[in-house]
Structures are given as C-alpha cells and as structure tokens.
mmCIF file of C-alpha atoms in Angstrom:
data_model
loop_
_atom_site.group_PDB
_atom_site.id
_atom_site.type_symbol
_atom_site.label_atom_id
_atom_site.label_comp_id
_atom_site.label_asym_id
_atom_site.label_seq_id
_atom_site.Cartn_x
_atom_site.Cartn_y
_atom_site.Cartn_z
ATOM 1 C CA UNK A 192 -0.134 -0.105 0.141
ATOM 2 C CA UNK A 193 0.989 3.386 -1.137
ATOM 3 C CA UNK A 194 1.619 5.466 1.904
ATOM 4 C CA UNK A 195 -0.534 8.924 2.069
ATOM 5 C CA UNK A 196 2.423 11.411 2.282
ATOM 6 C CA UNK A 197 3.393 9.954 -1.326
ATOM 7 C CA UNK A 198 0.048 10.229 -2.657
ATOM 8 C CA UNK A 199 0.067 13.954 -1.747
ATOM 9 C CA UNK A 200 3.475 13.987 -3.316
ATOM 10 C CA UNK A 201 2.404 12.404 -6.607
ATOM 11 C CA UNK A 202 -0.897 15.157 -6.681
ATOM 12 C CA UNK A 203 1.656 17.589 -5.928
ATOM 13 C CA UNK A 204 3.464 16.653 -8.874
ATOM 14 C CA UNK A 205 0.625 16.398 -11.863
ATOM 15 C CA UNK A 206 -0.248 19.965 -10.122
ATOM 16 C CA UNK A 207 3.157 21.139 -10.405
ATOM 17 C CA UNK A 208 3.754 20.259 -14.306
ATOM 18 C CA UNK A 209 0.244 21.495 -14.765
ATOM 19 C CA UNK A 210 1.334 24.735 -13.594
ATOM 20 C CA UNK A 211 4.541 24.295 -15.596
ATOM 21 C CA UNK A 212 2.746 23.660 -18.944
ATOM 22 C CA UNK A 213 0.195 26.250 -18.647
ATOM 23 C CA UNK A 214 2.665 29.215 -18.137
ATOM 24 C CA UNK A 215 4.991 27.641 -20.552
ATOM 25 C CA UNK A 216 2.667 27.627 -23.550
ATOM 26 C CA UNK A 217 0.292 30.373 -22.014
ATOM 27 C CA UNK A 218 -2.932 28.843 -22.423
ATOM 28 C CA UNK A 219 -5.212 27.520 -20.168
ATOM 29 C CA UNK A 220 -6.958 24.903 -22.693
ATOM 30 C CA UNK A 221 -5.992 23.254 -25.583
ATOM 31 C CA UNK A 222 -7.022 24.934 -28.860
ATOM 32 C CA UNK A 223 -8.680 21.517 -30.028
ATOM 33 C CA UNK A 224 -9.695 18.608 -28.938
ATOM 34 C CA UNK A 225 -7.423 16.975 -31.334
ATOM 35 C CA UNK A 226 -4.758 18.787 -30.189
ATOM 36 C CA UNK A 227 -5.216 17.219 -26.878
ATOM 37 C CA UNK A 228 -5.438 13.629 -28.423
ATOM 38 C CA UNK A 229 -1.854 14.441 -30.001
ATOM 39 C CA UNK A 230 -0.262 15.691 -26.927
ATOM 40 C CA UNK A 231 -1.870 12.935 -24.287
ATOM 41 C CA UNK A 232 -0.537 10.492 -27.045
ATOM 42 C CA UNK A 233 2.967 11.351 -26.872
ATOM 43 C CA UNK A 234 3.018 11.558 -23.369
ATOM 44 C CA UNK A 235 1.699 8.114 -23.269
ATOM 45 C CA UNK A 236 3.822 7.044 -25.586
ATOM 46 C CA UNK A 237 7.095 8.365 -23.706
ATOM 47 C CA UNK A 238 5.707 6.935 -20.429
ATOM 48 C CA UNK A 239 5.156 3.589 -22.116
ATOM 49 C CA UNK A 240 9.177 3.760 -23.251
ATOM 50 C CA UNK A 241 10.044 4.083 -19.840
ATOM 51 C CA UNK A 242 7.570 1.304 -18.325
ATOM 52 C CA UNK A 243 9.474 -0.792 -21.852
ATOM 53 C CA UNK A 244 12.835 -0.092 -20.735
ATOM 54 C CA UNK A 245 12.132 -1.086 -16.356
ATOM 55 C CA UNK A 246 10.633 -4.153 -18.052
ATOM 56 C CA UNK A 247 14.025 -5.014 -19.791
ATOM 57 C CA UNK A 248 15.755 -4.587 -16.595
ATOM 58 C CA UNK A 249 12.971 -7.069 -15.084
ATOM 59 C CA UNK A 250 14.493 -9.422 -17.895
ATOM 60 C CA UNK A 251 18.153 -9.357 -17.375
ATOM 61 C CA UNK A 252 17.474 -9.042 -13.680
ATOM 62 C CA UNK A 253 15.863 -12.611 -14.050
ATOM 63 C CA UNK A 254 18.573 -13.876 -15.643
ATOM 64 C CA UNK A 255 21.206 -12.326 -12.846
ATOM 65 C CA UNK A 256 19.055 -14.519 -10.261
ATOM 66 C CA UNK A 257 19.514 -17.777 -12.467
ATOM 67 C CA UNK A 258 22.871 -17.315 -12.315
ATOM 68 C CA UNK A 259 22.809 -15.485 -8.791
ATOM 69 C CA UNK A 260 25.044 -13.009 -10.038
ATOM 70 C CA UNK A 261 24.205 -10.700 -7.314
ATOM 71 C CA UNK A 262 26.820 -7.602 -8.882
ATOM 72 C CA UNK A 263 25.056 -7.465 -12.164
ATOM 73 C CA UNK A 264 21.630 -7.448 -10.443
ATOM 74 C CA UNK A 265 22.752 -4.534 -8.029
ATOM 75 C CA UNK A 266 23.841 -2.399 -11.040
ATOM 76 C CA UNK A 267 20.443 -3.783 -13.420
ATOM 77 C CA UNK A 268 18.393 -2.690 -10.167
ATOM 78 C CA UNK A 269 19.453 0.818 -10.361
ATOM 79 C CA UNK A 270 18.821 0.725 -14.151
ATOM 80 C CA UNK A 271 15.241 0.032 -13.321
ATOM 81 C CA UNK A 272 14.596 2.914 -10.623
ATOM 82 C CA UNK A 273 16.159 5.785 -13.279
ATOM 83 C CA UNK A 274 13.690 4.318 -15.627
ATOM 84 C CA UNK A 275 10.699 3.671 -12.975
ATOM 85 C CA UNK A 276 11.529 7.355 -12.169
ATOM 86 C CA UNK A 277 11.533 8.490 -15.395
ATOM 87 C CA UNK A 278 7.727 6.771 -16.033
ATOM 88 C CA UNK A 279 6.610 8.567 -13.175
ATOM 89 C CA UNK A 280 8.147 11.440 -14.527
ATOM 90 C CA UNK A 281 6.307 11.063 -17.683
ATOM 91 C CA UNK A 282 3.497 9.617 -16.170
ATOM 92 C CA UNK A 283 2.649 12.922 -14.085
ATOM 93 C CA UNK A 284 3.225 14.617 -17.821
ATOM 94 C CA UNK A 285 -0.109 12.379 -18.688
ATOM 95 C CA UNK A 286 -1.899 13.282 -15.706
ATOM 96 C CA UNK A 287 -1.589 16.935 -16.257
ATOM 97 C CA UNK A 288 -2.363 17.041 -19.965
ATOM 98 C CA UNK A 289 -5.734 14.728 -18.510
ATOM 99 C CA UNK A 290 -5.999 17.379 -16.284
ATOM 100 C CA UNK A 291 -5.870 20.667 -18.778
ATOM 101 C CA UNK A 292 -8.387 18.898 -20.694
ATOM 102 C CA UNK A 293 -11.016 18.435 -18.191
ATOM 103 C CA UNK A 294 -11.000 22.629 -18.466
ATOM 104 C CA UNK A 295 -11.959 21.635 -21.897
ATOM 105 C CA UNK A 296 -10.968 22.850 -25.495
ATOM 106 C CA UNK A 297 -10.703 26.915 -27.112
ATOM 107 C CA UNK A 298 -13.238 25.537 -30.042
#
C-alpha cells in the first residue's frame, strides 16, 4: 500500500506539471480536442517507453537471479529505479495533460 505522503507528493507533482505547461505555452486550454489527443498520445508513448525499459531491466535481472550474479543484479536494479523514476515523471505529464483537457478546449 502506498503511503499517504507519497500520494500527496504525486498530486503535487501533477499540479506542478500542469502549472508548468500552462505557463510555458500560455494556454489554459487546448486549442482543440485533436491537439489534446496528440499531446496525450505523445506523453503516453514516452511513459510507455520508460515502462518498457523497466521491463527490460526485469528480464535481465531475472537472468542474474538464475545465475546468482549479485553484482550485475545490483547494477540492473539501479537502471530499473532510474527507468521507473523517468516513467513516473512522464506519468505526471500525462496526468497534467488529462487535467488540462478537463478544462475544455478553445474550439
């Protein structure tokens, strides 16, 4: 079970990302539903790429377990951690984009 403090940090990260993207592009809303779809797709693909990287680490870690290679497993665990952190960052962008879409569109 995830800690309440972590849940709050995730929500804060999403709010921060939403603020960042609205300030960066000076738009409170997407211009159109098509723009929203395009942005969300790009962010989902980036998130998916990082999740795939984490799964790749998992597959290599599984091999280390079978071979009892602790040193390699530790290195792979660090790579996995980094990939998952990047996935979390990308996920915050997805959530922020979805939240932005909830404001509606200009057209």
